[in-house]
Amino acid sequence: ELFTMFSNSVTNGGKTTLAEKLKNMLPNCDIISQDDFFKPESEVETDERGFKLYDVLDALYMDEMVASIHNWMKSPASSGVVTEEPQNTCDNLKNVYILIVEGFLLYNYEPLNELWNRRYFLTLPYEECKRRRSTRVYQPADPPGYFDGHVWPMYLKYRSELEENASMQVDYLDGTKSQEELLSYVYSDIIQELNKLRE
């Protein structure tokens, strides 16, 4: 039995850390990360201000990402996923395979829409997001004005498109909360969903 969850977030919202911690707590769990599908810098478009447009779907090999997800779903047991269950896993979850897909542009991409069991979206206020972004080293480095000129406006556009889509069920999480609190909430929610699936 397969269970797929999507973890989406504003830049530096904590999705990768959350995904990695969940992987260590859940049975037969694997992660596919959107960051692994970025096109090389030479193929990413540049706008009139000289900003590389990384925060758009065209900057990613999305077909390859979708193919990777489908391949995993066809044969999760052969994907190299660790099949040793963490301690305290309920007996009825031992035959479940869980895929966490984490990224920053997942929910507005139509071919992914039917693949989910649960969707989570980590949010941050502007100041905290900008502060966290400034502490990270990117390759290539953010040019001056990049956060305000491209990253944040694209996040707001994406978020508003998501909120306008009434059919999209998304669980919004406050990224300023502690990792422990977020992990506890999402883990409990997933276990609850898995138990419902098995009933």
mmCIF file with all atom_site columns, C-alpha atoms in Angstrom:
data_model
loop_
_atom_site.group_PDB
_atom_site.id
_atom_site.type_symbol
_atom_site.label_atom_id
_atom_site.label_alt_id
_atom_site.label_comp_id
_atom_site.label_asym_id
_atom_site.label_entity_id
_atom_site.label_seq_id
_atom_site.pdbx_PDB_ins_code
_atom_site.Cartn_x
_atom_site.Cartn_y
_atom_site.Cartn_z
_atom_site.occupancy
_atom_site.B_iso_or_equiv
_atom_site.pdbx_formal_charge
_atom_site.auth_seq_id
_atom_site.auth_comp_id
_atom_site.auth_asym_id
_atom_site.auth_atom_id
_atom_site.pdbx_PDB_model_num
ATOM 1   C CA . GLU A 1 1   ? 0.000   0.000  0.000   1.00 0.00 ? 1   GLU A CA 1
ATOM 2   C CA . LEU A 1 2   ? 1.303   3.459  -0.939  1.00 0.00 ? 2   LEU A CA 1
ATOM 3   C CA . PHE A 1 3   ? 0.960   6.735  0.930   1.00 0.00 ? 3   PHE A CA 1
ATOM 4   C CA . THR A 1 4   ? 2.257   9.946  -0.632  1.00 0.00 ? 4   THR A CA 1
ATOM 5   C CA . MET A 1 5   ? 2.614   13.263 1.118   1.00 0.00 ? 5   MET A CA 1
ATOM 6   C CA . PHE A 1 6   ? 3.797   16.604 -0.220  1.00 0.00 ? 6   PHE A CA 1
ATOM 7   C CA . SER A 1 7   ? 5.716   19.090 1.868   1.00 0.00 ? 7   SER A CA 1
ATOM 8   C CA . ASN A 1 8   ? 5.815   22.521 0.265   1.00 0.00 ? 8   ASN A CA 1
ATOM 9   C CA . SER A 1 9   ? 7.143   25.745 1.716   1.00 0.00 ? 9   SER A CA 1
ATOM 10  C CA . VAL A 1 10  ? 8.281   29.265 1.260   1.00 0.00 ? 10  VAL A CA 1
ATOM 11  C CA . THR A 1 11  ? 12.066  29.436 0.806   1.00 0.00 ? 11  THR A CA 1
ATOM 12  C CA . ASN A 1 12  ? 13.888  28.383 4.003   1.00 0.00 ? 12  ASN A CA 1
ATOM 13  C CA . GLY A 1 13  ? 10.611  27.345 5.630   1.00 0.00 ? 13  GLY A CA 1
ATOM 14  C CA . GLY A 1 14  ? 12.092  24.143 7.054   1.00 0.00 ? 14  GLY A CA 1
ATOM 15  C CA . LYS A 1 15  ? 10.569  21.549 4.687   1.00 0.00 ? 15  LYS A CA 1
ATOM 16  C CA . THR A 1 16  ? 13.781  19.595 4.012   1.00 0.00 ? 16  THR A CA 1
ATOM 17  C CA . THR A 1 17  ? 14.647  19.235 7.699   1.00 0.00 ? 17  THR A CA 1
ATOM 18  C CA . LEU A 1 18  ? 11.076  18.180 8.479   1.00 0.00 ? 18  LEU A CA 1
ATOM 19  C CA . ALA A 1 19  ? 11.088  15.620 5.646   1.00 0.00 ? 19  ALA A CA 1
ATOM 20  C CA . GLU A 1 20  ? 14.388  14.096 6.786   1.00 0.00 ? 20  GLU A CA 1
ATOM 21  C CA . LYS A 1 21  ? 13.196  13.772 10.384  1.00 0.00 ? 21  LYS A CA 1
ATOM 22  C CA . LEU A 1 22  ? 9.906   12.194 9.287   1.00 0.00 ? 22  LEU A CA 1
ATOM 23  C CA . LYS A 1 23  ? 11.811  9.691  7.132   1.00 0.00 ? 23  LYS A CA 1
ATOM 24  C CA . ASN A 1 24  ? 13.640  8.465  10.227  1.00 0.00 ? 24  ASN A CA 1
ATOM 25  C CA . MET A 1 25  ? 10.376  8.019  12.146  1.00 0.00 ? 25  MET A CA 1
ATOM 26  C CA . LEU A 1 26  ? 8.126   6.396  9.532   1.00 0.00 ? 26  LEU A CA 1
ATOM 27  C CA . PRO A 1 27  ? 8.173   2.853  8.127   1.00 0.00 ? 27  PRO A CA 1
ATOM 28  C CA . ASN A 1 28  ? 9.453   2.252  4.563   1.00 0.00 ? 28  ASN A CA 1
ATOM 29  C CA . CYS A 1 29  ? 9.762   5.965  3.919   1.00 0.00 ? 29  CYS A CA 1
ATOM 30  C CA . ASP A 1 30  ? 11.581  7.685  1.058   1.00 0.00 ? 30  ASP A CA 1
ATOM 31  C CA . ILE A 1 31  ? 12.031  11.322 -0.061  1.00 0.00 ? 31  ILE A CA 1
ATOM 32  C CA . ILE A 1 32  ? 12.070  12.916 -3.511  1.00 0.00 ? 32  ILE A CA 1
ATOM 33  C CA . SER A 1 33  ? 13.276  16.524 -3.452  1.00 0.00 ? 33  SER A CA 1
ATOM 34  C CA . GLN A 1 34  ? 12.335  19.129 -6.044  1.00 0.00 ? 34  GLN A CA 1
ATOM 35  C CA . ASP A 1 35  ? 15.728  20.807 -5.569  1.00 0.00 ? 35  ASP A CA 1
ATOM 36  C CA . ASP A 1 36  ? 17.335  17.824 -7.333  1.00 0.00 ? 36  ASP A CA 1
ATOM 37  C CA . PHE A 1 37  ? 15.592  18.778 -10.589 1.00 0.00 ? 37  PHE A CA 1
ATOM 38  C CA . PHE A 1 38  ? 16.845  22.329 -11.140 1.00 0.00 ? 38  PHE A CA 1
ATOM 39  C CA . LYS A 1 39  ? 18.113  23.054 -14.635 1.00 0.00 ? 39  LYS A CA 1
ATOM 40  C CA . PRO A 1 40  ? 21.755  24.196 -14.915 1.00 0.00 ? 40  PRO A CA 1
ATOM 41  C CA . GLU A 1 41  ? 22.281  27.941 -14.550 1.00 0.00 ? 41  GLU A CA 1
ATOM 42  C CA . SER A 1 42  ? 22.854  28.359 -18.311 1.00 0.00 ? 42  SER A CA 1
ATOM 43  C CA . GLU A 1 43  ? 19.301  27.084 -19.017 1.00 0.00 ? 43  GLU A CA 1
ATOM 44  C CA . VAL A 1 44  ? 17.518  29.281 -16.471 1.00 0.00 ? 44  VAL A CA 1
ATOM 45  C CA . GLU A 1 45  ? 15.918  32.400 -17.922 1.00 0.00 ? 45  GLU A CA 1
ATOM 46  C CA . THR A 1 46  ? 17.108  35.891 -16.941 1.00 0.00 ? 46  THR A CA 1
ATOM 47  C CA . ASP A 1 47  ? 14.720  38.853 -16.627 1.00 0.00 ? 47  ASP A CA 1
ATOM 48  C CA . GLU A 1 48  ? 15.343  42.450 -17.680 1.00 0.00 ? 48  GLU A CA 1
ATOM 49  C CA . ARG A 1 49  ? 16.956  43.244 -14.306 1.00 0.00 ? 49  ARG A CA 1
ATOM 50  C CA . GLY A 1 50  ? 19.487  40.446 -14.740 1.00 0.00 ? 50  GLY A CA 1
ATOM 51  C CA . PHE A 1 51  ? 17.789  38.196 -12.148 1.00 0.00 ? 51  PHE A CA 1
ATOM 52  C CA . LYS A 1 52  ? 17.900  34.453 -12.827 1.00 0.00 ? 52  LYS A CA 1
ATOM 53  C CA . LEU A 1 53  ? 14.305  33.214 -12.588 1.00 0.00 ? 53  LEU A CA 1
ATOM 54  C CA . TYR A 1 54  ? 14.785  30.198 -10.323 1.00 0.00 ? 54  TYR A CA 1
ATOM 55  C CA . ASP A 1 55  ? 11.465  30.462 -8.477  1.00 0.00 ? 55  ASP A CA 1
ATOM 56  C CA . VAL A 1 56  ? 9.326   29.364 -11.425 1.00 0.00 ? 56  VAL A CA 1
ATOM 57  C CA . LEU A 1 57  ? 8.460   25.919 -12.806 1.00 0.00 ? 57  LEU A CA 1
ATOM 58  C CA . ASP A 1 58  ? 10.393  26.601 -16.023 1.00 0.00 ? 58  ASP A CA 1
ATOM 59  C CA . ALA A 1 59  ? 13.615  26.520 -13.996 1.00 0.00 ? 59  ALA A CA 1
ATOM 60  C CA . LEU A 1 60  ? 13.020  22.832 -13.210 1.00 0.00 ? 60  LEU A CA 1
ATOM 61  C CA . TYR A 1 61  ? 12.936  19.553 -15.107 1.00 0.00 ? 61  TYR A CA 1
ATOM 62  C CA . MET A 1 62  ? 9.415   18.815 -13.880 1.00 0.00 ? 62  MET A CA 1
ATOM 63  C CA . ASP A 1 63  ? 8.829   15.948 -16.364 1.00 0.00 ? 63  ASP A CA 1
ATOM 64  C CA . GLU A 1 64  ? 11.813  14.154 -14.864 1.00 0.00 ? 64  GLU A CA 1
ATOM 65  C CA . MET A 1 65  ? 10.505  14.758 -11.365 1.00 0.00 ? 65  MET A CA 1
ATOM 66  C CA . VAL A 1 66  ? 7.063   13.355 -12.214 1.00 0.00 ? 66  VAL A CA 1
ATOM 67  C CA . ALA A 1 67  ? 8.709   10.330 -13.869 1.00 0.00 ? 67  ALA A CA 1
ATOM 68  C CA . SER A 1 68  ? 10.797  9.717  -10.727 1.00 0.00 ? 68  SER A CA 1
ATOM 69  C CA . ILE A 1 69  ? 7.668   9.818  -8.548  1.00 0.00 ? 69  ILE A CA 1
ATOM 70  C CA . HIS A 1 70  ? 5.800   7.425  -10.859 1.00 0.00 ? 70  HIS A CA 1
ATOM 71  C CA . ASN A 1 71  ? 8.785   5.047  -10.966 1.00 0.00 ? 71  ASN A CA 1
ATOM 72  C CA . TRP A 1 72  ? 8.953   5.013  -7.182  1.00 0.00 ? 72  TRP A CA 1
ATOM 73  C CA . MET A 1 73  ? 5.213   4.335  -6.941  1.00 0.00 ? 73  MET A CA 1
ATOM 74  C CA . LYS A 1 74  ? 5.438   1.441  -9.423  1.00 0.00 ? 74  LYS A CA 1
ATOM 75  C CA . SER A 1 75  ? 8.123   -0.292 -7.399  1.00 0.00 ? 75  SER A CA 1
ATOM 76  C CA . PRO A 1 76  ? 8.737   1.256  -3.972  1.00 0.00 ? 76  PRO A CA 1
ATOM 77  C CA . ALA A 1 77  ? 10.340  -1.887 -2.550  1.00 0.00 ? 77  ALA A CA 1
ATOM 78  C CA . SER A 1 78  ? 13.125  -1.741 -5.152  1.00 0.00 ? 78  SER A CA 1
ATOM 79  C CA . SER A 1 79  ? 13.814  1.970  -4.739  1.00 0.00 ? 79  SER A CA 1
ATOM 80  C CA . GLY A 1 80  ? 16.449  1.434  -2.078  1.00 0.00 ? 80  GLY A CA 1
ATOM 81  C CA . VAL A 1 81  ? 14.048  2.569  0.641   1.00 0.00 ? 81  VAL A CA 1
ATOM 82  C CA . VAL A 1 82  ? 14.958  1.341  4.112   1.00 0.00 ? 82  VAL A CA 1
ATOM 83  C CA . THR A 1 83  ? 12.468  -1.389 4.948   1.00 0.00 ? 83  THR A CA 1
ATOM 84  C CA . GLU A 1 84  ? 13.471  -1.747 8.569   1.00 0.00 ? 84  GLU A CA 1
ATOM 85  C CA . GLU A 1 85  ? 10.630  -0.306 10.603  1.00 0.00 ? 85  GLU A CA 1
ATOM 86  C CA . PRO A 1 86  ? 11.395  2.264  13.272  1.00 0.00 ? 86  PRO A CA 1
ATOM 87  C CA . GLN A 1 87  ? 10.615  1.193  16.807  1.00 0.00 ? 87  GLN A CA 1
ATOM 88  C CA . ASN A 1 88  ? 7.017   1.507  18.026  1.00 0.00 ? 88  ASN A CA 1
ATOM 89  C CA . THR A 1 89  ? 5.576   1.257  14.510  1.00 0.00 ? 89  THR A CA 1
ATOM 90  C CA . CYS A 1 90  ? 2.106   -0.265 14.611  1.00 0.00 ? 90  CYS A CA 1
ATOM 91  C CA . ASP A 1 91  ? 1.924   -3.770 13.124  1.00 0.00 ? 91  ASP A CA 1
ATOM 92  C CA . ASN A 1 92  ? -0.710  -2.725 10.617  1.00 0.00 ? 92  ASN A CA 1
ATOM 93  C CA . LEU A 1 93  ? 1.666   -0.179 9.027   1.00 0.00 ? 93  LEU A CA 1
ATOM 94  C CA . LYS A 1 94  ? 4.456   -2.614 8.158   1.00 0.00 ? 94  LYS A CA 1
ATOM 95  C CA . ASN A 1 95  ? 3.275   -3.150 4.573   1.00 0.00 ? 95  ASN A CA 1
ATOM 96  C CA . VAL A 1 96  ? 2.863   0.544  3.804   1.00 0.00 ? 96  VAL A CA 1
ATOM 97  C CA . TYR A 1 97  ? 5.361   2.454  1.674   1.00 0.00 ? 97  TYR A CA 1
ATOM 98  C CA . ILE A 1 98  ? 5.501   6.204  2.245   1.00 0.00 ? 98  ILE A CA 1
ATOM 99  C CA . LEU A 1 99  ? 6.853   8.777  -0.179  1.00 0.00 ? 99  LEU A CA 1
ATOM 100 C CA . ILE A 1 100 ? 7.539   12.344 0.926   1.00 0.00 ? 100 ILE A CA 1
ATOM 101 C CA . VAL A 1 101 ? 7.881   14.790 -1.962  1.00 0.00 ? 101 VAL A CA 1
ATOM 102 C CA . GLU A 1 102 ? 9.337   18.085 -0.808  1.00 0.00 ? 102 GLU A CA 1
ATOM 103 C CA . GLY A 1 103 ? 9.791   21.308 -2.703  1.00 0.00 ? 103 GLY A CA 1
ATOM 104 C CA . PHE A 1 104 ? 8.750   24.926 -3.143  1.00 0.00 ? 104 PHE A CA 1
ATOM 105 C CA . LEU A 1 105 ? 6.571   24.699 -6.304  1.00 0.00 ? 105 LEU A CA 1
ATOM 106 C CA . LEU A 1 106 ? 4.501   21.538 -6.100  1.00 0.00 ? 106 LEU A CA 1
ATOM 107 C CA . TYR A 1 107 ? 0.812   22.310 -5.770  1.00 0.00 ? 107 TYR A CA 1
ATOM 108 C CA . ASN A 1 108 ? 0.278   24.413 -8.880  1.00 0.00 ? 108 ASN A CA 1
ATOM 109 C CA . TYR A 1 109 ? 1.666   21.703 -11.156 1.00 0.00 ? 109 TYR A CA 1
ATOM 110 C CA . GLU A 1 110 ? -1.243  19.762 -12.635 1.00 0.00 ? 110 GLU A CA 1
ATOM 111 C CA . PRO A 1 111 ? 0.441   16.353 -13.270 1.00 0.00 ? 111 PRO A CA 1
ATOM 112 C CA . LEU A 1 112 ? 1.161   16.012 -9.536  1.00 0.00 ? 112 LEU A CA 1
ATOM 113 C CA . ASN A 1 113 ? -2.345  16.823 -8.351  1.00 0.00 ? 113 ASN A CA 1
ATOM 114 C CA . GLU A 1 114 ? -3.760  13.291 -8.223  1.00 0.00 ? 114 GLU A CA 1
ATOM 115 C CA . LEU A 1 115 ? -0.766  11.745 -6.468  1.00 0.00 ? 115 LEU A CA 1
ATOM 116 C CA . TRP A 1 116 ? -1.198  13.037 -2.949  1.00 0.00 ? 116 TRP A CA 1
ATOM 117 C CA . ASN A 1 117 ? -2.678  11.648 0.252   1.00 0.00 ? 117 ASN A CA 1
ATOM 118 C CA . ARG A 1 118 ? -1.731  14.670 2.355   1.00 0.00 ? 118 ARG A CA 1
ATOM 119 C CA . ARG A 1 119 ? -0.443  18.153 1.533   1.00 0.00 ? 119 ARG A CA 1
ATOM 120 C CA . TYR A 1 120 ? 1.441   20.411 3.940   1.00 0.00 ? 120 TYR A CA 1
ATOM 121 C CA . PHE A 1 121 ? 2.604   23.971 3.349   1.00 0.00 ? 121 PHE A CA 1
ATOM 122 C CA . LEU A 1 122 ? 5.097   25.644 5.695   1.00 0.00 ? 122 LEU A CA 1
ATOM 123 C CA . THR A 1 123 ? 4.676   29.421 5.841   1.00 0.00 ? 123 THR A CA 1
ATOM 124 C CA . LEU A 1 124 ? 6.887   32.214 7.197   1.00 0.00 ? 124 LEU A CA 1
ATOM 125 C CA . PRO A 1 125 ? 6.345   35.961 7.587   1.00 0.00 ? 125 PRO A CA 1
ATOM 126 C CA . TYR A 1 126 ? 8.412   38.212 5.310   1.00 0.00 ? 126 TYR A CA 1
ATOM 127 C CA . GLU A 1 127 ? 11.014  39.364 7.862   1.00 0.00 ? 127 GLU A CA 1
ATOM 128 C CA . GLU A 1 128 ? 11.788  35.865 9.168   1.00 0.00 ? 128 GLU A CA 1
ATOM 129 C CA . CYS A 1 129 ? 11.935  34.435 5.664   1.00 0.00 ? 129 CYS A CA 1
ATOM 130 C CA . LYS A 1 130 ? 14.340  37.156 4.525   1.00 0.00 ? 130 LYS A CA 1
ATOM 131 C CA . ARG A 1 131 ? 16.497  36.679 7.638   1.00 0.00 ? 131 ARG A CA 1
ATOM 132 C CA . ARG A 1 132 ? 16.789  32.912 7.073   1.00 0.00 ? 132 ARG A CA 1
ATOM 133 C CA . ARG A 1 133 ? 17.488  33.361 3.374   1.00 0.00 ? 133 ARG A CA 1
ATOM 134 C CA . SER A 1 134 ? 20.352  35.748 4.168   1.00 0.00 ? 134 SER A CA 1
ATOM 135 C CA . THR A 1 135 ? 22.070  33.101 6.314   1.00 0.00 ? 135 THR A CA 1
ATOM 136 C CA . ARG A 1 136 ? 22.149  30.486 3.514   1.00 0.00 ? 136 ARG A CA 1
ATOM 137 C CA . VAL A 1 137 ? 24.880  30.164 0.885   1.00 0.00 ? 137 VAL A CA 1
ATOM 138 C CA . TYR A 1 138 ? 23.473  29.650 -2.620  1.00 0.00 ? 138 TYR A CA 1
ATOM 139 C CA . GLN A 1 139 ? 25.227  28.600 -5.837  1.00 0.00 ? 139 GLN A CA 1
ATOM 140 C CA . PRO A 1 140 ? 24.955  30.975 -7.640  1.00 0.00 ? 140 PRO A CA 1
ATOM 141 C CA . ALA A 1 141 ? 24.754  33.542 -4.834  1.00 0.00 ? 141 ALA A CA 1
ATOM 142 C CA . ASP A 1 142 ? 21.700  35.795 -4.577  1.00 0.00 ? 142 ASP A CA 1
ATOM 143 C CA . PRO A 1 143 ? 22.469  39.139 -6.269  1.00 0.00 ? 143 PRO A CA 1
ATOM 144 C CA . PRO A 1 144 ? 21.500  42.340 -4.392  1.00 0.00 ? 144 PRO A CA 1
ATOM 145 C CA . GLY A 1 145 ? 17.742  42.863 -4.353  1.00 0.00 ? 145 GLY A CA 1
ATOM 146 C CA . TYR A 1 146 ? 16.999  39.298 -5.491  1.00 0.00 ? 146 TYR A CA 1
ATOM 147 C CA . PHE A 1 147 ? 14.832  38.331 -2.503  1.00 0.00 ? 147 PHE A CA 1
ATOM 148 C CA . ASP A 1 148 ? 12.587  41.410 -2.768  1.00 0.00 ? 148 ASP A CA 1
ATOM 149 C CA . GLY A 1 149 ? 12.698  41.559 -6.566  1.00 0.00 ? 149 GLY A CA 1
ATOM 150 C CA . HIS A 1 150 ? 12.033  37.905 -7.409  1.00 0.00 ? 150 HIS A CA 1
ATOM 151 C CA . VAL A 1 151 ? 11.876  35.363 -4.573  1.00 0.00 ? 151 VAL A CA 1
ATOM 152 C CA . TRP A 1 152 ? 9.233   36.937 -2.309  1.00 0.00 ? 152 TRP A CA 1
ATOM 153 C CA . PRO A 1 153 ? 6.930   38.226 -5.114  1.00 0.00 ? 153 PRO A CA 1
ATOM 154 C CA . MET A 1 154 ? 6.921   34.759 -6.724  1.00 0.00 ? 154 MET A CA 1
ATOM 155 C CA . TYR A 1 155 ? 6.063   33.163 -3.381  1.00 0.00 ? 155 TYR A CA 1
ATOM 156 C CA . LEU A 1 156 ? 3.139   35.584 -2.880  1.00 0.00 ? 156 LEU A CA 1
ATOM 157 C CA . LYS A 1 157 ? 1.885   34.901 -6.422  1.00 0.00 ? 157 LYS A CA 1
ATOM 158 C CA . TYR A 1 158 ? 2.125   31.138 -5.927  1.00 0.00 ? 158 TYR A CA 1
ATOM 159 C CA . ARG A 1 159 ? 0.474   31.259 -2.506  1.00 0.00 ? 159 ARG A CA 1
ATOM 160 C CA . SER A 1 160 ? -2.454  33.359 -3.784  1.00 0.00 ? 160 SER A CA 1
ATOM 161 C CA . GLU A 1 161 ? -3.007  30.962 -6.721  1.00 0.00 ? 161 GLU A CA 1
ATOM 162 C CA . LEU A 1 162 ? -3.061  28.110 -4.241  1.00 0.00 ? 162 LEU A CA 1
ATOM 163 C CA . GLU A 1 163 ? -5.544  29.808 -1.917  1.00 0.00 ? 163 GLU A CA 1
ATOM 164 C CA . GLU A 1 164 ? -7.837  30.632 -4.844  1.00 0.00 ? 164 GLU A CA 1
ATOM 165 C CA . ASN A 1 165 ? -8.043  26.948 -5.786  1.00 0.00 ? 165 ASN A CA 1
ATOM 166 C CA . ALA A 1 166 ? -11.019 25.817 -3.683  1.00 0.00 ? 166 ALA A CA 1
ATOM 167 C CA . SER A 1 167 ? -10.529 22.135 -4.535  1.00 0.00 ? 167 SER A CA 1
ATOM 168 C CA . MET A 1 168 ? -6.989  22.070 -3.141  1.00 0.00 ? 168 MET A CA 1
ATOM 169 C CA . GLN A 1 169 ? -6.863  20.699 0.400   1.00 0.00 ? 169 GLN A CA 1
ATOM 170 C CA . VAL A 1 170 ? -3.713  22.003 2.035   1.00 0.00 ? 170 VAL A CA 1
ATOM 171 C CA . ASP A 1 171 ? -2.702  21.957 5.694   1.00 0.00 ? 171 ASP A CA 1
ATOM 172 C CA . TYR A 1 172 ? -0.886  25.276 6.338   1.00 0.00 ? 172 TYR A CA 1
ATOM 173 C CA . LEU A 1 173 ? 1.794   25.059 9.030   1.00 0.00 ? 173 LEU A CA 1
ATOM 174 C CA . ASP A 1 174 ? 3.459   27.925 10.876  1.00 0.00 ? 174 ASP A CA 1
ATOM 175 C CA . GLY A 1 175 ? 7.162   27.666 10.023  1.00 0.00 ? 175 GLY A CA 1
ATOM 176 C CA . THR A 1 176 ? 8.115   29.842 13.013  1.00 0.00 ? 176 THR A CA 1
ATOM 177 C CA . LYS A 1 177 ? 7.100   27.026 15.373  1.00 0.00 ? 177 LYS A CA 1
ATOM 178 C CA . SER A 1 178 ? 9.822   24.718 16.684  1.00 0.00 ? 178 SER A CA 1
ATOM 179 C CA . GLN A 1 179 ? 10.902  21.748 14.578  1.00 0.00 ? 179 GLN A CA 1
ATOM 180 C CA . GLU A 1 180 ? 9.786   19.464 17.435  1.00 0.00 ? 180 GLU A CA 1
ATOM 181 C CA . GLU A 1 181 ? 6.269   20.924 17.426  1.00 0.00 ? 181 GLU A CA 1
ATOM 182 C CA . LEU A 1 182 ? 5.941   20.723 13.636  1.00 0.00 ? 182 LEU A CA 1
ATOM 183 C CA . LEU A 1 183 ? 7.335   17.193 13.564  1.00 0.00 ? 183 LEU A CA 1
ATOM 184 C CA . SER A 1 184 ? 5.007   16.008 16.304  1.00 0.00 ? 184 SER A CA 1
ATOM 185 C CA . TYR A 1 185 ? 1.953   17.452 14.531  1.00 0.00 ? 185 TYR A CA 1
ATOM 186 C CA . VAL A 1 186 ? 2.770   16.089 11.054  1.00 0.00 ? 186 VAL A CA 1
ATOM 187 C CA . TYR A 1 187 ? 3.837   12.663 12.351  1.00 0.00 ? 187 TYR A CA 1
ATOM 188 C CA . SER A 1 188 ? 0.596   12.264 14.332  1.00 0.00 ? 188 SER A CA 1
ATOM 189 C CA . ASP A 1 189 ? -1.434  13.444 11.352  1.00 0.00 ? 189 ASP A CA 1
ATOM 190 C CA . ILE A 1 190 ? 0.234   10.933 8.999   1.00 0.00 ? 190 ILE A CA 1
ATOM 191 C CA . ILE A 1 191 ? -0.236  8.029  11.432  1.00 0.00 ? 191 ILE A CA 1
ATOM 192 C CA . GLN A 1 192 ? -3.902  8.973  11.796  1.00 0.00 ? 192 GLN A CA 1
ATOM 193 C CA . GLU A 1 193 ? -4.319  9.052  7.978   1.00 0.00 ? 193 GLU A CA 1
ATOM 194 C CA . LEU A 1 194 ? -2.511  5.717  7.580   1.00 0.00 ? 194 LEU A CA 1
ATOM 195 C CA . ASN A 1 195 ? -4.759  4.098  10.168  1.00 0.00 ? 195 ASN A CA 1
ATOM 196 C CA . LYS A 1 196 ? -7.830  5.422  8.327   1.00 0.00 ? 196 LYS A CA 1
ATOM 197 C CA . LEU A 1 197 ? -6.536  3.928  5.082   1.00 0.00 ? 197 LEU A CA 1
ATOM 198 C CA . ARG A 1 198 ? -6.157  0.524  6.716   1.00 0.00 ? 198 ARG A CA 1
ATOM 199 C CA . GLU A 1 199 ? -9.623  0.478  8.275   1.00 0.00 ? 199 GLU A CA 1
#
